[in-house]
mmCIF file of C-alpha atoms in Angstrom:
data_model
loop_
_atom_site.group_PDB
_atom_site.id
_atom_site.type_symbol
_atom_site.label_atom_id
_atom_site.label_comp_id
_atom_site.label_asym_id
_atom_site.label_seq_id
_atom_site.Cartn_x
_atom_site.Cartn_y
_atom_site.Cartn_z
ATOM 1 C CA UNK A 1 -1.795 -16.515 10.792
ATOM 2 C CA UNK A 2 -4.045 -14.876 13.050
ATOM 3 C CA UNK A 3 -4.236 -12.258 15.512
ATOM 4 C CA UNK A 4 -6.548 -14.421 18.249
ATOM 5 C CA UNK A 5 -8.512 -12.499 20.998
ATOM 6 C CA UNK A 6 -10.097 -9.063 20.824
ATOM 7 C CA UNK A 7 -8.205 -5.766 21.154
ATOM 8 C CA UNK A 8 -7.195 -4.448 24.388
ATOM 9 C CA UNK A 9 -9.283 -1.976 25.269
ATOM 10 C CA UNK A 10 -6.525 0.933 25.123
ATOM 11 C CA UNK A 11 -6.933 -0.060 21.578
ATOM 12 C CA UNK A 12 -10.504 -0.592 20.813
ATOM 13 C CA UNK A 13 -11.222 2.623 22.477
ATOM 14 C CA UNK A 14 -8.807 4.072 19.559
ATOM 15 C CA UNK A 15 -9.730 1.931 16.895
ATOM 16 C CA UNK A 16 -13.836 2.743 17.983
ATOM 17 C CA UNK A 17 -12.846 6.693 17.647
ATOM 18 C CA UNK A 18 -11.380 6.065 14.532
ATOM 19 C CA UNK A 19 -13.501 4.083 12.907
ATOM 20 C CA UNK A 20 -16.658 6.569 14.004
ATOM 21 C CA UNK A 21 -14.916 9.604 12.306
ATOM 22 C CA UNK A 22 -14.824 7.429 8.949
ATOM 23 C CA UNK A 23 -18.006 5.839 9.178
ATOM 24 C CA UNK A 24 -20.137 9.284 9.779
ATOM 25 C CA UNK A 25 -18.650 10.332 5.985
ATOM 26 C CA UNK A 26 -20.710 7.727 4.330
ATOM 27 C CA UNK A 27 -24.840 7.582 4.177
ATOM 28 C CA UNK A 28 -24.855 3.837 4.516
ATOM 29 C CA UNK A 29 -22.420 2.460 7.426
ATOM 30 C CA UNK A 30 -21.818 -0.344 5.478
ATOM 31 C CA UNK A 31 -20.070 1.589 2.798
ATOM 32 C CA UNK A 32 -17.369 2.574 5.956
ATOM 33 C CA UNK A 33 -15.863 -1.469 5.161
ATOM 34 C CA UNK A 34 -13.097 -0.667 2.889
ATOM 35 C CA UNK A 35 -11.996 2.170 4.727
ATOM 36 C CA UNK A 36 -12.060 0.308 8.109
ATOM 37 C CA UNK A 37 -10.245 -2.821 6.760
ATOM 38 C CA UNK A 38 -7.414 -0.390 5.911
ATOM 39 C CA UNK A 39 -8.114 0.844 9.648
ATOM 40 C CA UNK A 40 -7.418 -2.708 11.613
ATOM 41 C CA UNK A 41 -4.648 -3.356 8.594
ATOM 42 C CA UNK A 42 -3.304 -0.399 10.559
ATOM 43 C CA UNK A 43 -3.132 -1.400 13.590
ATOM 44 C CA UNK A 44 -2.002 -5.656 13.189
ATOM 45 C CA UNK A 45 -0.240 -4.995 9.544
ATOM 46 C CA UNK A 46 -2.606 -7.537 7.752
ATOM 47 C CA UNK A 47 -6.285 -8.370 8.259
ATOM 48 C CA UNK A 48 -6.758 -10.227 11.278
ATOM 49 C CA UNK A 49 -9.638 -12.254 12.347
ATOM 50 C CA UNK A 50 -9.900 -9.983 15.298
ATOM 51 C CA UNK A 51 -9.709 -6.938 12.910
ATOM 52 C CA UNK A 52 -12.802 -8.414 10.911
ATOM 53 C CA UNK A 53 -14.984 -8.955 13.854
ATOM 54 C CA UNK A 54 -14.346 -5.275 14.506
ATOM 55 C CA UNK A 55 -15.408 -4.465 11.231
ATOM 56 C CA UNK A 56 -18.946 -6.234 11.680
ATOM 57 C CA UNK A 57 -19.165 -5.260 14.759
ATOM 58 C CA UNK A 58 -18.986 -1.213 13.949
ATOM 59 C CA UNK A 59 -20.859 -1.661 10.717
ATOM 60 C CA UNK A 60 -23.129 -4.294 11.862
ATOM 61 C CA UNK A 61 -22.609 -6.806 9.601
ATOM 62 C CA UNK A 62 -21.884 -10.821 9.675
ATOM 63 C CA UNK A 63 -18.697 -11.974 9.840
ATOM 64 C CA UNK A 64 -19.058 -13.824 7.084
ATOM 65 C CA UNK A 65 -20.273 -10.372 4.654
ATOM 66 C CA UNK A 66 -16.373 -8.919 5.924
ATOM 67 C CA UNK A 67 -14.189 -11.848 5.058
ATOM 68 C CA UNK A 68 -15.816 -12.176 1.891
ATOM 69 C CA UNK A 69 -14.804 -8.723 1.059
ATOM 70 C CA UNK A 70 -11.303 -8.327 2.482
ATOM 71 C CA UNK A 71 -10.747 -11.765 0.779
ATOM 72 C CA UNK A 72 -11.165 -10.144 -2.496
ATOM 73 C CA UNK A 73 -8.825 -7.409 -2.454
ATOM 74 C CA UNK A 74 -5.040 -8.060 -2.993
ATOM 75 C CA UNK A 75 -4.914 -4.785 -0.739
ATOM 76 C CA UNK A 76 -6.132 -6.755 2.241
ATOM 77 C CA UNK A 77 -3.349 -8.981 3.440
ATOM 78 C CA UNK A 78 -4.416 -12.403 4.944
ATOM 79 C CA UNK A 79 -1.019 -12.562 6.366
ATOM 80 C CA UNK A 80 1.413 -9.720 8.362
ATOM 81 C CA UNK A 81 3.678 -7.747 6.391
ATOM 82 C CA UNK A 82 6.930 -6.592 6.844
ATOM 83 C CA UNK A 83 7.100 -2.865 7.441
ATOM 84 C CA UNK A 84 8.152 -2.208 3.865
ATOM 85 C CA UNK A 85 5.922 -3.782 1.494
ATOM 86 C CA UNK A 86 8.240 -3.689 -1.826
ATOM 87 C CA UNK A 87 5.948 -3.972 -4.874
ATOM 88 C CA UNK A 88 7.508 -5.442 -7.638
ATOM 89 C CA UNK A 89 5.267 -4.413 -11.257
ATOM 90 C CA UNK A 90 5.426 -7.500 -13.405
ATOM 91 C CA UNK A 91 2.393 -6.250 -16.213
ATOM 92 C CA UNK A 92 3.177 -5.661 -19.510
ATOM 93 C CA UNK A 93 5.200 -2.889 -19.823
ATOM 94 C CA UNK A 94 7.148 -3.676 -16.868
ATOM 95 C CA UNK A 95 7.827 -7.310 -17.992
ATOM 96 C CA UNK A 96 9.866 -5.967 -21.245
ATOM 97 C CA UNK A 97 12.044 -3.209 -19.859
ATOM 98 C CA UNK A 98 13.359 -5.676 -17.226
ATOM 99 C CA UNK A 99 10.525 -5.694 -14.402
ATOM 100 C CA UNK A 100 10.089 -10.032 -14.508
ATOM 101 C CA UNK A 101 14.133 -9.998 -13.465
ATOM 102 C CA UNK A 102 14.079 -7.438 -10.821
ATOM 103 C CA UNK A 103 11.569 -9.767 -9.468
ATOM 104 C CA UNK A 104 13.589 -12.949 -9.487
ATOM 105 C CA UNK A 105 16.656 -10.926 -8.683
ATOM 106 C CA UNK A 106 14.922 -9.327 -5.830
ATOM 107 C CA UNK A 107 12.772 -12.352 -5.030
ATOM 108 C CA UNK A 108 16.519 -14.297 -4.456
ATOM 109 C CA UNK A 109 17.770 -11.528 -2.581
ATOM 110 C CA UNK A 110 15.006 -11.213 -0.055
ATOM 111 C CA UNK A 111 14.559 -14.902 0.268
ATOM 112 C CA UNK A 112 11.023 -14.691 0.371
ATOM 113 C CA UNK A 113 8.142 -14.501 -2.639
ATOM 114 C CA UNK A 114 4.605 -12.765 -3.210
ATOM 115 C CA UNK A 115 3.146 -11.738 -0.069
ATOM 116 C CA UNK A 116 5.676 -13.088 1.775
ATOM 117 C CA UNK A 117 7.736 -11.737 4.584
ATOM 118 C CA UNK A 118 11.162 -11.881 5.769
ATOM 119 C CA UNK A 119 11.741 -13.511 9.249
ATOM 120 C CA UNK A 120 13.023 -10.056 10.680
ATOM 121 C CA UNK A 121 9.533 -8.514 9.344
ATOM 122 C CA UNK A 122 11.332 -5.409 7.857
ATOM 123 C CA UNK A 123 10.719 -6.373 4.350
ATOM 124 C CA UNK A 124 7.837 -8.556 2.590
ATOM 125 C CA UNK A 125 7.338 -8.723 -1.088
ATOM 126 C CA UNK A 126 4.407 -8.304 -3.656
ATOM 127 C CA UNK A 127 3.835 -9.370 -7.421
ATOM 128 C CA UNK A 128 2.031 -6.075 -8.782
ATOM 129 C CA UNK A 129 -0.027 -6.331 -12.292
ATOM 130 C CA UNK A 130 0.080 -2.502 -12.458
ATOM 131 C CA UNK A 131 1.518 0.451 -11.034
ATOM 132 C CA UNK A 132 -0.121 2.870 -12.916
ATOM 133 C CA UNK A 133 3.156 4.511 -13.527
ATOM 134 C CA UNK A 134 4.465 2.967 -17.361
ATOM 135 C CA UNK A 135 6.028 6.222 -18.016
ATOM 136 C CA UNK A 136 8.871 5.020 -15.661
ATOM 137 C CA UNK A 137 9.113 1.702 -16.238
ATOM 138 C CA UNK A 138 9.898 -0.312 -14.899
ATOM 139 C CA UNK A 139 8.646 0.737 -11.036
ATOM 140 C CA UNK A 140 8.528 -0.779 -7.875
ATOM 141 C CA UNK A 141 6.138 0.803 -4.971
ATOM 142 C CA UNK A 142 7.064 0.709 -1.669
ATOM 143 C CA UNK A 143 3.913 1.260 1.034
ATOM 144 C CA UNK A 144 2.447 2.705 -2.420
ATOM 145 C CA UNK A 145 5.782 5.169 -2.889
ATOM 146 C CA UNK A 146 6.633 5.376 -6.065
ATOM 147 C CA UNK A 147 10.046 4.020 -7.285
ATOM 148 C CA UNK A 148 10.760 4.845 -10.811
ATOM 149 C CA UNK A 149 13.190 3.634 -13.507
ATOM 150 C CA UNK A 150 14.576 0.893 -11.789
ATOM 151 C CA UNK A 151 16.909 -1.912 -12.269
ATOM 152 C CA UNK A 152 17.794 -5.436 -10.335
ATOM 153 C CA UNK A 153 20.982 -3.518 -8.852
ATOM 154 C CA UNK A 154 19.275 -0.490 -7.390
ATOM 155 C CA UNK A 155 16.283 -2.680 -6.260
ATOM 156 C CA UNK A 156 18.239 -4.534 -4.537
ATOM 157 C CA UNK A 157 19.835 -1.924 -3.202
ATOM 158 C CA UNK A 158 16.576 -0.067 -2.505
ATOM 159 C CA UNK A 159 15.388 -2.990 0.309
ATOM 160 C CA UNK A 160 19.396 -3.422 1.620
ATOM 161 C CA UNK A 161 18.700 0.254 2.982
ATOM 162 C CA UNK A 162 15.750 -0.171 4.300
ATOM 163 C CA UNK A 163 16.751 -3.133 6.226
ATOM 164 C CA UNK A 164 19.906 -1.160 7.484
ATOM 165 C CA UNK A 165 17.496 1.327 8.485
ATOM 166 C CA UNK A 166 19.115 4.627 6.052
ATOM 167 C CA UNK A 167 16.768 6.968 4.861
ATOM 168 C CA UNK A 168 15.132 6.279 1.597
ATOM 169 C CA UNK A 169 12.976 9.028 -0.441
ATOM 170 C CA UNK A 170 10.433 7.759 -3.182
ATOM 171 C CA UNK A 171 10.980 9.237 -6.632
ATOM 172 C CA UNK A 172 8.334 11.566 -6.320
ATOM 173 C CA UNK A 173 5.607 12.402 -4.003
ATOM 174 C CA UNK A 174 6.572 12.821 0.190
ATOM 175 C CA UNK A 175 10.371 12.445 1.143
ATOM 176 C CA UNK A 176 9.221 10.538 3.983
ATOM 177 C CA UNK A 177 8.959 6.986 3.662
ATOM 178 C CA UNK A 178 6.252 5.662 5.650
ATOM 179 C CA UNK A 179 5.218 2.212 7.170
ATOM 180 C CA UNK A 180 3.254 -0.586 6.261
ATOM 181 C CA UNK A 181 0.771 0.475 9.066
ATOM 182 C CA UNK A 182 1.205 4.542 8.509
ATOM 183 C CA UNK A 183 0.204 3.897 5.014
ATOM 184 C CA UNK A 184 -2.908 1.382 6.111
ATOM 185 C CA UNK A 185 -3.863 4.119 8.103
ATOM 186 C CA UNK A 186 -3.377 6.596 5.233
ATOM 187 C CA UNK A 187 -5.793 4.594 3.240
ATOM 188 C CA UNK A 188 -8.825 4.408 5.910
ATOM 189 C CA UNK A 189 -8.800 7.668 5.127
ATOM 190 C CA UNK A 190 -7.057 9.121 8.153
ATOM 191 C CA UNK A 191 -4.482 11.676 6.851
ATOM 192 C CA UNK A 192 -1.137 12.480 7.470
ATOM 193 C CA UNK A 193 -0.764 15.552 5.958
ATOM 194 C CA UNK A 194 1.778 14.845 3.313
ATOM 195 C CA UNK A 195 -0.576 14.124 0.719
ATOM 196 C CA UNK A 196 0.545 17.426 -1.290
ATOM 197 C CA UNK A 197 4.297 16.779 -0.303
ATOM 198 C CA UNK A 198 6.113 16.629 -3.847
ATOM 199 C CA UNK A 199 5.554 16.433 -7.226
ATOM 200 C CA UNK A 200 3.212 13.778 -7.835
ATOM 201 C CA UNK A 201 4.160 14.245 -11.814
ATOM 202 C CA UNK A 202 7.432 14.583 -13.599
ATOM 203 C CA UNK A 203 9.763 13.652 -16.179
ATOM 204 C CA UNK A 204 7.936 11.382 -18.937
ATOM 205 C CA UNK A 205 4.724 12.395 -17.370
ATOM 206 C CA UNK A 206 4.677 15.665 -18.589
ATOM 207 C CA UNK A 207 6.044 15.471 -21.910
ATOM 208 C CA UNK A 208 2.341 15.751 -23.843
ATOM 209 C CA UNK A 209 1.603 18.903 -21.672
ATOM 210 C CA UNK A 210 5.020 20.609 -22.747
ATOM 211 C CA UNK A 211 4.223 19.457 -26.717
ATOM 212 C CA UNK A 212 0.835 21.500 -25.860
ATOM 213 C CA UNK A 213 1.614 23.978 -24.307
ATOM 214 C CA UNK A 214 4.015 24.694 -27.295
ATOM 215 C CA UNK A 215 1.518 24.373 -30.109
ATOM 216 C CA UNK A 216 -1.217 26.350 -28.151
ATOM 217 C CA UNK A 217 -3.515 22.767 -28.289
ATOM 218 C CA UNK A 218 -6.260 23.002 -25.471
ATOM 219 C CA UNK A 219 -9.227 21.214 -24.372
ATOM 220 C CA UNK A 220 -12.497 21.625 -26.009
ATOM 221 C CA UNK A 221 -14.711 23.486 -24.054
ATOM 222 C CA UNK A 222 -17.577 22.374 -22.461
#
């Protein structure tokens, strides 16, 4: 699926605004690419072939240099997503305390599979090889909100209230629960201001830095 066209130009003149604040940060423009695929992910929910020929356009690259990039991140969707992307960690870890069933649980429940959305676009679905969050295993992310400690029952659960629209806090970090797009946007490196919202680290996380703290242990120094 594509978005086909250009942008209006209400919303290039955004997008353009936007994507000159990122791409001043960086020495080369080119650099600016992830950050501005996250951009146009913000705006259509995936990365549309309209969205890459504003990325070579602003950077001044080929067409061709842009799809080969956003083609190689699983970040970059080829396809739109629903506004809660529910990733589903299915590495190691995960796999053995019971993340490989909350995926074919949830999989069933949804009705749709990796990268896949449902037909109301409120939920799609991702396969994730790491959350970087073992200590709670197993986790699901939702627009890259952490989840903790949970089971087939509360993950389904988890994307019934989010279709019915209740209010859903992540384990830790914000109690808002943004979008899809918000967290796109988020990622070009626009910010929302709830980046130091909550505890980003808790429970299991901090067990070796209580043990330490206890025994007096510290770092070398330099």
């Amino acid at each position: 699926m594509t978005a086909g066209g250009s942008y209006p130009p209400e919303v290039r003149a955004r997008l353009e605004q936007d994507a000159k604040e990122i791409i001043v940060r960086y020495p080369r423009t080119r650099s600016a690419l992830l950050p501005l695929l996250h951009l146009v992910q913000s705006e259509d929910g995936y990365v549309s072939d309209r969205g890459q020929e504003f990325c070579a356009e602003m950077l001044g690259l080929t067409k061709a240099e842009v799809v080969g990039v956003s083609t190689f991140y699983t970040m970059y969707k080829r396809r739109p997503m629903g506004d809660y992307h529910v990733g589903v960690c299915i590495n190691t870890l995960c796999a053995v305390m019971g993340g490989d069933q909350i995926w074919e649980e949830l999989s069933e429940h949804v009705g749709v599979g990796h990268d896949e959305a449902t037909p109301d676009g409120k939920i799609s679905l991702e396969r994730l090889e790491c959350n970087a969050a073992c200590d709670f295993a197993p986790v699901m992310m939702v627009n890259w909100e952490f989840f903790d400690n949970q089971t087939p029952a509360s993950a389904k659960q988890l994307v019934d209230d989010l279709r019915d629209g209740k209010d859903v806090s992540p384990t830790r970090g914000p109690k808002k629960l943004c979008t899809f797009k918000e967290a796109s946007r988020v990622l070009s490196g626009l910010t929302d201001d709830l980046a130091g919202d909550g505890p980003s680290a808790a429970g299991a996380s901090l067990e070796g830095l209580k043990v330490a703290k206890a025994n007096g242990w510290k770092a070398p120094e330099a």
